[in-house]
Amino acid sequence: MSEVLGYIFILFGLAFDIFGCVGLIRLPDVYNRLQAVTKCVTLGTCSILFGVVVIKGFNGTGIKALLCIVFLLLTAPVAAHALARGAHKAGVKLWEGSVCDKYEEDSK
Amino acid sequence: MKSRIILFIIGFFIWMLLGWPFDLQHALVGIFAAALVAALTGDLFTRRPHHFTHISRYLWFAYYIFIFSWECLKANIDVARRVISPRLPINPGIVKVKTTLKSDTGLTFLANSITLTPGTFCVDIKPEEGSLYIHWIDVKSEDTQEASRLIVEKFEKILSRIFE
């Protein structure tokens, strides 16, 4: 039973990782593509790791997978944050269909 | 000093989890490693160690994980729908939001939560005026008040009980 549940979690994670990759190709500019990347991390990779925890239970493998989730959730947003801020400081423009850019207005 | 002891306990706990099947040799090395890390970087870890003794903060944190997972699931499905639909219905922009959180840890957790929730991510943060610049894939409101209500409020109330 727990194995079936674990495989469902892993399949779910794989599906969302694929959606993230599709988004990475289809979306127009740096900032929108970063949105797709953070989506991959939360429901994609964490769901795969959680599936491993469900299959293996709380032994050596399962606990390491659980710790991986914690460290991934702590570090991934920092990378996205640094990339976005660096891109904006380096003068990368937003997509022409963007509605507003309050950051640009305030940093003048 | 209290900050060092807390860091030592957390470090040793994570070390033991990483090498889960317990053995004495492993535990002894872990004590030395955790003590070294605590001695070198312990004073940077926390400025208010008494917060670690409040039980209610842990309960609110458990509740926060639950709320965050639910928000995350909803937002993930929403962004997946935008990405795979042929017309690509996005409406992006950078908005400014205000927060009432003051502590560094609280602001870090708020920015990380916003970034991890798909559809919004934090570009820059100004702690002195309590404002964050958020890139939003579907801008519903350019107004600071309205955007704060939509993005920040659901996390802010719980985080203020955990970290303030």
Short mmCIF file of N, CA, C and O in Angstrom, two decimals, chain A residues 12 16 19-20 22-24 26-32 34-36 38-44 58-60 63-64 67 71-74 76-78 80-81 84-85 88-89 94-95 97-103 106-107, chain B residues 14 17-21 68-69 72-73 75-77 79-80 82-88 90-96 109 111-113 115-126 129 133 135-137 139 142-144:
data_model
loop_
_atom_site.label_atom_id
_atom_site.label_comp_id
_atom_site.label_asym_id
_atom_site.label_seq_id
_atom_site.Cartn_x
_atom_site.Cartn_y
_atom_site.Cartn_z
N PHE A 12 3.54 12.22 -9.62
CA PHE A 12 3.04 13.58 -9.49
C PHE A 12 4.20 14.57 -9.58
O PHE A 12 4.14 15.56 -10.31
N PHE A 16 5.03 17.50 -12.49
CA PHE A 16 5.23 18.93 -12.25
C PHE A 16 6.62 19.39 -12.67
O PHE A 16 6.80 20.53 -13.08
N PHE A 19 6.16 20.08 -16.30
CA PHE A 19 5.49 21.37 -16.51
C PHE A 19 6.46 22.53 -16.29
O PHE A 19 6.43 23.52 -17.03
N GLY A 20 7.32 22.37 -15.28
CA GLY A 20 8.32 23.42 -15.02
C GLY A 20 9.25 23.61 -16.20
O GLY A 20 9.57 24.74 -16.59
N VAL A 22 8.62 22.84 -19.36
CA VAL A 22 7.85 23.45 -20.46
C VAL A 22 7.76 24.96 -20.24
O VAL A 22 7.96 25.75 -21.17
N GLY A 23 7.51 25.34 -18.97
CA GLY A 23 7.45 26.76 -18.66
C GLY A 23 8.76 27.47 -18.90
O GLY A 23 8.79 28.59 -19.40
N LEU A 24 9.86 26.79 -18.58
CA LEU A 24 11.19 27.38 -18.77
C LEU A 24 11.42 27.72 -20.24
O LEU A 24 12.07 28.71 -20.57
N ARG A 26 8.77 28.07 -22.63
CA ARG A 26 7.70 28.87 -23.25
C ARG A 26 7.61 30.30 -22.74
O ARG A 26 7.21 31.19 -23.48
N LEU A 27 7.93 30.53 -21.47
CA LEU A 27 7.70 31.86 -20.91
C LEU A 27 8.71 32.87 -21.47
O LEU A 27 9.82 32.49 -21.85
N PRO A 28 8.34 34.16 -21.53
CA PRO A 28 9.12 35.11 -22.32
C PRO A 28 10.43 35.65 -21.73
O PRO A 28 11.39 35.74 -22.45
N ASP A 29 10.48 36.03 -20.45
CA ASP A 29 11.71 36.68 -20.00
C ASP A 29 12.31 36.01 -18.76
O ASP A 29 11.77 35.04 -18.24
N VAL A 30 13.45 36.54 -18.28
CA VAL A 30 14.18 35.94 -17.17
C VAL A 30 13.29 35.72 -15.96
O VAL A 30 13.30 34.65 -15.35
N TYR A 31 12.52 36.76 -15.60
CA TYR A 31 11.76 36.72 -14.34
C TYR A 31 10.65 35.68 -14.40
O TYR A 31 10.44 34.92 -13.46
N ASN A 32 9.97 35.62 -15.56
CA ASN A 32 8.91 34.63 -15.69
C ASN A 32 9.47 33.22 -15.71
O ASN A 32 8.85 32.28 -15.22
N LEU A 34 12.13 32.25 -14.09
CA LEU A 34 12.45 31.90 -12.70
C LEU A 34 11.20 31.41 -11.95
O LEU A 34 11.30 30.55 -11.08
N GLN A 35 10.04 31.95 -12.30
CA GLN A 35 8.81 31.45 -11.70
C GLN A 35 8.66 29.96 -11.97
O GLN A 35 8.34 29.18 -11.07
N ALA A 36 8.90 29.57 -13.22
CA ALA A 36 8.78 28.16 -13.59
C ALA A 36 9.78 27.30 -12.81
O ALA A 36 9.46 26.20 -12.39
N THR A 38 11.07 27.88 -9.75
CA THR A 38 10.69 27.67 -8.36
C THR A 38 9.53 26.69 -8.25
O THR A 38 9.40 26.00 -7.26
N LYS A 39 8.70 26.66 -9.28
CA LYS A 39 7.61 25.68 -9.29
C LYS A 39 8.14 24.26 -9.33
O LYS A 39 7.65 23.38 -8.62
N CYS A 40 9.18 24.04 -10.12
CA CYS A 40 9.84 22.73 -10.17
C CYS A 40 10.26 22.29 -8.78
O CYS A 40 10.05 21.15 -8.39
N VAL A 41 10.87 23.21 -8.02
CA VAL A 41 11.44 22.83 -6.73
C VAL A 41 10.37 22.38 -5.76
O VAL A 41 10.44 21.30 -5.20
N THR A 42 9.30 23.21 -5.58
CA THR A 42 8.37 22.91 -4.50
C THR A 42 7.59 21.64 -4.75
O THR A 42 7.74 20.68 -3.99
N LEU A 43 6.77 21.62 -5.77
CA LEU A 43 5.91 20.46 -5.90
C LEU A 43 6.59 19.34 -6.68
O LEU A 43 6.27 18.18 -6.52
N GLY A 44 7.56 19.67 -7.53
CA GLY A 44 8.24 18.65 -8.32
C GLY A 44 9.22 17.82 -7.51
O GLY A 44 8.95 16.69 -7.15
N PHE A 58 10.85 5.41 7.84
CA PHE A 58 11.83 6.20 8.58
C PHE A 58 13.08 5.39 8.89
O PHE A 58 13.43 5.17 10.04
N ASN A 59 13.78 4.94 7.86
CA ASN A 59 15.10 4.35 8.09
C ASN A 59 16.15 5.30 7.52
O ASN A 59 15.85 6.47 7.24
N GLY A 60 17.38 4.83 7.34
CA GLY A 60 18.46 5.70 6.87
C GLY A 60 18.11 6.48 5.61
O GLY A 60 18.26 7.70 5.56
N ILE A 63 15.10 9.17 6.08
CA ILE A 63 15.44 10.37 6.85
C ILE A 63 16.35 11.28 6.03
O ILE A 63 16.21 12.50 6.07
N LYS A 64 17.27 10.69 5.25
CA LYS A 64 18.12 11.54 4.39
C LYS A 64 17.28 12.27 3.36
O LYS A 64 17.52 13.45 3.08
N LEU A 67 15.65 15.18 5.08
CA LEU A 67 16.59 16.28 5.29
C LEU A 67 16.86 17.02 3.99
O LEU A 67 17.01 18.24 3.98
N PHE A 71 16.64 21.11 3.35
CA PHE A 71 17.73 21.95 2.84
C PHE A 71 17.38 22.56 1.48
O PHE A 71 17.76 23.70 1.19
N LEU A 72 16.65 21.81 0.66
CA LEU A 72 16.23 22.32 -0.65
C LEU A 72 15.31 23.52 -0.47
O LEU A 72 15.45 24.55 -1.14
N LEU A 73 14.36 23.40 0.49
CA LEU A 73 13.42 24.50 0.72
C LEU A 73 14.13 25.72 1.30
O LEU A 73 13.68 26.84 1.12
N LEU A 74 15.24 25.51 2.03
CA LEU A 74 15.95 26.66 2.58
C LEU A 74 16.84 27.35 1.55
O LEU A 74 17.01 28.56 1.58
N ALA A 76 16.87 26.89 -2.18
CA ALA A 76 16.39 27.20 -3.53
C ALA A 76 15.87 28.63 -3.68
O ALA A 76 16.23 29.31 -4.65
N PRO A 77 15.03 29.14 -2.74
CA PRO A 77 14.56 30.51 -2.93
C PRO A 77 15.67 31.54 -2.88
O PRO A 77 15.57 32.58 -3.54
N VAL A 78 16.73 31.26 -2.11
CA VAL A 78 17.84 32.22 -2.04
C VAL A 78 18.50 32.37 -3.40
O VAL A 78 18.83 33.48 -3.84
N ALA A 80 17.06 31.81 -6.37
CA ALA A 80 16.13 32.51 -7.26
C ALA A 80 16.16 34.01 -6.99
O ALA A 80 16.20 34.84 -7.90
N HIS A 81 16.17 34.35 -5.69
CA HIS A 81 16.20 35.74 -5.25
C HIS A 81 17.46 36.45 -5.76
O HIS A 81 17.40 37.54 -6.33
N ALA A 84 17.33 36.94 -9.61
CA ALA A 84 16.41 37.99 -10.04
C ALA A 84 16.98 39.37 -9.75
O ALA A 84 16.94 40.27 -10.59
N ARG A 85 17.53 39.55 -8.54
CA ARG A 85 18.05 40.86 -8.16
C ARG A 85 19.26 41.21 -9.03
O ARG A 85 19.38 42.35 -9.50
N HIS A 88 18.09 42.25 -12.46
CA HIS A 88 17.50 43.59 -12.48
C HIS A 88 18.56 44.67 -12.35
O HIS A 88 18.52 45.69 -13.03
N LYS A 89 19.58 44.43 -11.49
CA LYS A 89 20.65 45.41 -11.32
C LYS A 89 21.49 45.52 -12.58
O LYS A 89 22.01 46.59 -12.91
N LEU A 94 12.16 43.90 -18.39
CA LEU A 94 11.01 43.00 -18.31
C LEU A 94 10.40 42.83 -19.70
O LEU A 94 10.62 43.64 -20.58
N TRP A 95 9.66 41.74 -19.86
CA TRP A 95 8.96 41.46 -21.12
C TRP A 95 8.06 42.64 -21.47
O TRP A 95 7.49 43.28 -20.59
N GLY A 97 5.14 42.92 -22.53
CA GLY A 97 3.75 42.82 -22.10
C GLY A 97 3.54 43.01 -20.62
O GLY A 97 2.43 42.87 -20.12
N SER A 98 4.62 43.33 -19.89
CA SER A 98 4.51 43.46 -18.44
C SER A 98 3.66 44.67 -18.06
O SER A 98 3.63 45.67 -18.77
N VAL A 99 2.97 44.56 -16.93
CA VAL A 99 2.02 45.59 -16.54
C VAL A 99 2.71 46.76 -15.87
O VAL A 99 2.49 47.91 -16.21
N CYS A 100 3.57 46.49 -14.86
CA CYS A 100 4.17 47.57 -14.12
C CYS A 100 5.51 47.12 -13.56
O CYS A 100 5.80 45.94 -13.48
N ASP A 101 6.36 48.08 -13.21
CA ASP A 101 7.65 47.76 -12.60
C ASP A 101 7.94 48.78 -11.50
O ASP A 101 8.59 49.78 -11.72
N LYS A 102 7.41 48.51 -10.32
CA LYS A 102 7.57 49.44 -9.20
C LYS A 102 9.02 49.53 -8.74
O LYS A 102 9.46 50.54 -8.23
N TYR A 103 9.77 48.45 -8.96
CA TYR A 103 11.17 48.42 -8.51
C TYR A 103 11.99 49.43 -9.30
O TYR A 103 12.79 50.18 -8.75
N ASP A 106 11.16 52.99 -8.19
CA ASP A 106 11.68 53.37 -6.88
C ASP A 106 13.19 53.48 -6.85
O ASP A 106 13.74 54.21 -6.03
N SER A 107 13.89 52.75 -7.73
CA SER A 107 15.35 52.76 -7.63
C SER A 107 15.97 53.88 -8.46
O SER A 107 17.18 54.00 -8.54
N ILE B 14 21.02 17.09 13.64
CA ILE B 14 21.06 16.86 12.19
C ILE B 14 22.13 15.84 11.85
O ILE B 14 21.94 14.97 10.98
N LEU B 17 20.75 12.46 12.51
CA LEU B 17 19.78 12.06 11.49
C LEU B 17 20.47 11.62 10.21
O LEU B 17 20.05 10.67 9.55
N LEU B 18 21.58 12.31 9.87
CA LEU B 18 22.28 11.98 8.62
C LEU B 18 22.90 10.60 8.69
O LEU B 18 22.96 9.87 7.70
N GLY B 19 23.40 10.21 9.89
CA GLY B 19 23.97 8.87 9.99
C GLY B 19 23.07 7.99 10.83
O GLY B 19 23.50 7.47 11.84
N TRP B 20 21.79 7.81 10.40
CA TRP B 20 20.76 7.37 11.30
C TRP B 20 21.04 6.10 12.11
O TRP B 20 20.98 6.18 13.33
N PRO B 21 21.34 4.93 11.52
CA PRO B 21 21.49 3.79 12.45
C PRO B 21 22.56 4.14 13.49
O PRO B 21 23.73 4.34 13.16
N PHE B 68 1.13 26.56 4.43
CA PHE B 68 2.05 26.82 3.31
C PHE B 68 1.92 25.74 2.25
O PHE B 68 1.88 26.04 1.05
N SER B 69 1.83 24.45 2.67
CA SER B 69 1.70 23.37 1.69
C SER B 69 0.43 23.53 0.86
O SER B 69 0.44 23.33 -0.35
N CYS B 72 0.75 26.38 -1.57
CA CYS B 72 1.72 25.98 -2.57
C CYS B 72 1.06 25.08 -3.62
O CYS B 72 1.26 25.26 -4.82
N LEU B 73 0.23 24.13 -3.16
CA LEU B 73 -0.45 23.22 -4.08
C LEU B 73 -1.39 23.99 -5.01
O LEU B 73 -1.36 23.81 -6.23
N ALA B 75 -1.28 27.19 -5.86
CA ALA B 75 -0.55 28.06 -6.77
C ALA B 75 0.16 27.25 -7.85
O ALA B 75 0.23 27.68 -9.00
N ASN B 76 0.67 26.07 -7.48
CA ASN B 76 1.34 25.21 -8.46
C ASN B 76 0.40 24.83 -9.58
O ASN B 76 0.77 24.89 -10.76
N ILE B 77 -0.83 24.42 -9.22
CA ILE B 77 -1.79 24.01 -10.24
C ILE B 77 -2.15 25.19 -11.14
O ILE B 77 -2.24 25.06 -12.36
N VAL B 79 -0.24 27.85 -11.87
CA VAL B 79 0.85 28.19 -12.80
C VAL B 79 1.00 27.11 -13.87
O VAL B 79 1.24 27.43 -15.04
N ALA B 80 0.81 25.84 -13.50
CA ALA B 80 0.88 24.76 -14.49
C ALA B 80 -0.16 24.96 -15.58
O ALA B 80 0.11 24.77 -16.76
N ARG B 82 -1.42 27.85 -16.56
CA ARG B 82 -0.98 28.95 -17.42
C ARG B 82 0.07 28.49 -18.42
O ARG B 82 0.08 28.90 -19.58
N VAL B 83 1.00 27.63 -17.94
CA VAL B 83 2.13 27.24 -18.78
C VAL B 83 1.70 26.36 -19.94
O VAL B 83 2.18 26.52 -21.06
N ILE B 84 0.75 25.44 -19.69
CA ILE B 84 0.40 24.50 -20.76
C ILE B 84 -0.73 24.98 -21.64
O ILE B 84 -0.97 24.40 -22.68
N SER B 85 -1.44 26.07 -21.26
CA SER B 85 -2.51 26.51 -22.14
C SER B 85 -1.91 27.26 -23.33
O SER B 85 -0.97 28.03 -23.17
N PRO B 86 -2.44 27.02 -24.55
CA PRO B 86 -1.78 27.50 -25.78
C PRO B 86 -1.65 29.03 -25.87
O PRO B 86 -0.71 29.52 -26.48
N ARG B 87 -2.59 29.78 -25.26
CA ARG B 87 -2.54 31.24 -25.40
C ARG B 87 -1.55 31.89 -24.45
O ARG B 87 -1.27 33.07 -24.54
N LEU B 88 -1.01 31.15 -23.51
CA LEU B 88 -0.06 31.63 -22.50
C LEU B 88 -0.62 32.85 -21.74
O LEU B 88 -0.16 33.97 -21.91
N ILE B 90 -0.50 35.07 -19.36
CA ILE B 90 0.24 35.68 -18.25
C ILE B 90 0.13 37.19 -18.33
O ILE B 90 -0.11 37.76 -19.38
N ASN B 91 0.36 37.82 -17.18
CA ASN B 91 0.13 39.25 -17.03
C ASN B 91 1.16 39.76 -16.02
O ASN B 91 0.80 40.19 -14.94
N PRO B 92 2.47 39.65 -16.33
CA PRO B 92 3.48 39.82 -15.29
C PRO B 92 3.81 41.27 -14.97
O PRO B 92 3.49 42.18 -15.74
N GLY B 93 4.47 41.47 -13.83
CA GLY B 93 4.89 42.80 -13.43
C GLY B 93 5.50 42.74 -12.04
O GLY B 93 5.36 41.73 -11.35
N ILE B 94 6.22 43.81 -11.66
CA ILE B 94 6.80 43.86 -10.32
C ILE B 94 5.98 44.82 -9.48
O ILE B 94 5.83 45.99 -9.84
N VAL B 95 5.43 44.34 -8.38
CA VAL B 95 4.63 45.20 -7.49
C VAL B 95 5.38 45.36 -6.16
O VAL B 95 6.30 44.63 -5.85
N LYS B 96 4.94 46.38 -5.42
CA LYS B 96 5.55 46.66 -4.12
C LYS B 96 4.55 46.29 -3.03
O LYS B 96 3.38 46.65 -3.16
N PHE B 109 11.96 34.43 6.28
CA PHE B 109 10.97 33.38 6.05
C PHE B 109 9.85 33.88 5.15
O PHE B 109 9.35 33.14 4.30
N ALA B 111 10.07 36.23 2.77
CA ALA B 111 10.57 36.31 1.39
C ALA B 111 10.71 34.92 0.79
O ALA B 111 10.36 34.71 -0.38
N ASN B 112 11.21 33.96 1.58
CA ASN B 112 11.37 32.60 1.07
C ASN B 112 10.02 31.95 0.77
O ASN B 112 9.88 31.27 -0.25
N SER B 113 9.04 32.18 1.63
CA SER B 113 7.71 31.61 1.39
C SER B 113 7.11 32.17 0.12
O SER B 113 6.51 31.44 -0.67
N THR B 115 8.73 33.38 -2.42
CA THR B 115 9.45 32.85 -3.58
C THR B 115 9.05 31.41 -3.87
O THR B 115 8.92 31.02 -5.03
N LEU B 116 8.84 30.62 -2.82
CA LEU B 116 8.51 29.21 -3.04
C LEU B 116 7.08 29.02 -3.54
O LEU B 116 6.80 28.03 -4.22
N THR B 117 6.20 29.95 -3.23
CA THR B 117 4.85 29.87 -3.77
C THR B 117 4.91 30.24 -5.25
O THR B 117 5.32 31.34 -5.57
N PRO B 118 4.53 29.36 -6.15
CA PRO B 118 4.66 29.69 -7.57
C PRO B 118 3.74 30.85 -7.93
O PRO B 118 2.70 31.03 -7.33
N GLY B 119 4.18 31.63 -8.93
CA GLY B 119 3.39 32.78 -9.34
C GLY B 119 3.87 34.09 -8.73
O GLY B 119 3.60 35.14 -9.27
N THR B 120 4.57 34.01 -7.60
CA THR B 120 5.13 35.22 -7.01
C THR B 120 6.56 34.93 -6.60
O THR B 120 6.86 33.84 -6.13
N PHE B 121 7.48 35.89 -6.83
CA PHE B 121 8.76 35.74 -6.14
C PHE B 121 9.39 37.09 -5.84
O PHE B 121 9.12 38.08 -6.48
N CYS B 122 10.22 37.06 -4.81
CA CYS B 122 10.72 38.28 -4.22
C CYS B 122 11.98 38.73 -4.97
O CYS B 122 12.91 37.96 -5.15
N VAL B 123 11.97 39.99 -5.48
CA VAL B 123 13.14 40.49 -6.20
C VAL B 123 14.08 41.24 -5.27
O VAL B 123 15.29 41.03 -5.30
N ASP B 124 13.52 42.13 -4.43
CA ASP B 124 14.39 42.84 -3.49
C ASP B 124 13.58 43.17 -2.24
O ASP B 124 12.36 43.11 -2.25
N ILE B 125 14.32 43.52 -1.18
CA ILE B 125 13.67 43.74 0.11
C ILE B 125 14.32 44.95 0.77
O ILE B 125 15.53 45.14 0.65
N LYS B 126 13.48 45.80 1.36
CA LYS B 126 14.01 46.96 2.09
C LYS B 126 13.57 46.85 3.53
O LYS B 126 12.47 47.28 3.88
N GLU B 129 12.14 50.10 5.63
CA GLU B 129 10.75 50.55 5.50
C GLU B 129 9.76 49.39 5.42
O GLU B 129 8.56 49.61 5.19
N TYR B 133 9.72 43.93 -2.97
CA TYR B 133 9.35 44.04 -4.38
C TYR B 133 9.12 42.64 -4.91
O TYR B 133 10.01 41.80 -4.85
N HIS B 135 7.82 40.03 -7.93
CA HIS B 135 7.44 39.78 -9.33
C HIS B 135 6.26 38.82 -9.32
O HIS B 135 6.33 37.75 -8.74
N TRP B 136 5.18 39.25 -9.98
CA TRP B 136 3.91 38.51 -9.93
C TRP B 136 3.56 38.12 -11.35
O TRP B 136 3.55 38.95 -12.24
N ILE B 137 3.26 36.83 -11.56
CA ILE B 137 3.03 36.36 -12.93
C ILE B 137 1.65 36.81 -13.42
O ILE B 137 1.42 36.90 -14.62
N VAL B 139 -0.64 39.94 -12.41
CA VAL B 139 -0.86 41.11 -11.54
C VAL B 139 -2.36 41.39 -11.44
O VAL B 139 -3.00 41.74 -12.42
N GLU B 142 -2.16 46.78 -8.97
CA GLU B 142 -0.87 47.47 -8.88
C GLU B 142 -0.75 48.25 -7.59
O GLU B 142 0.33 48.73 -7.25
N ASP B 143 -1.86 48.42 -6.89
CA ASP B 143 -1.87 49.20 -5.66
C ASP B 143 -1.15 48.45 -4.54
O ASP B 143 -1.32 47.24 -4.38
N THR B 144 -0.32 49.17 -3.76
CA THR B 144 0.48 48.54 -2.71
C THR B 144 -0.39 47.87 -1.65
O THR B 144 -0.14 46.73 -1.26
#
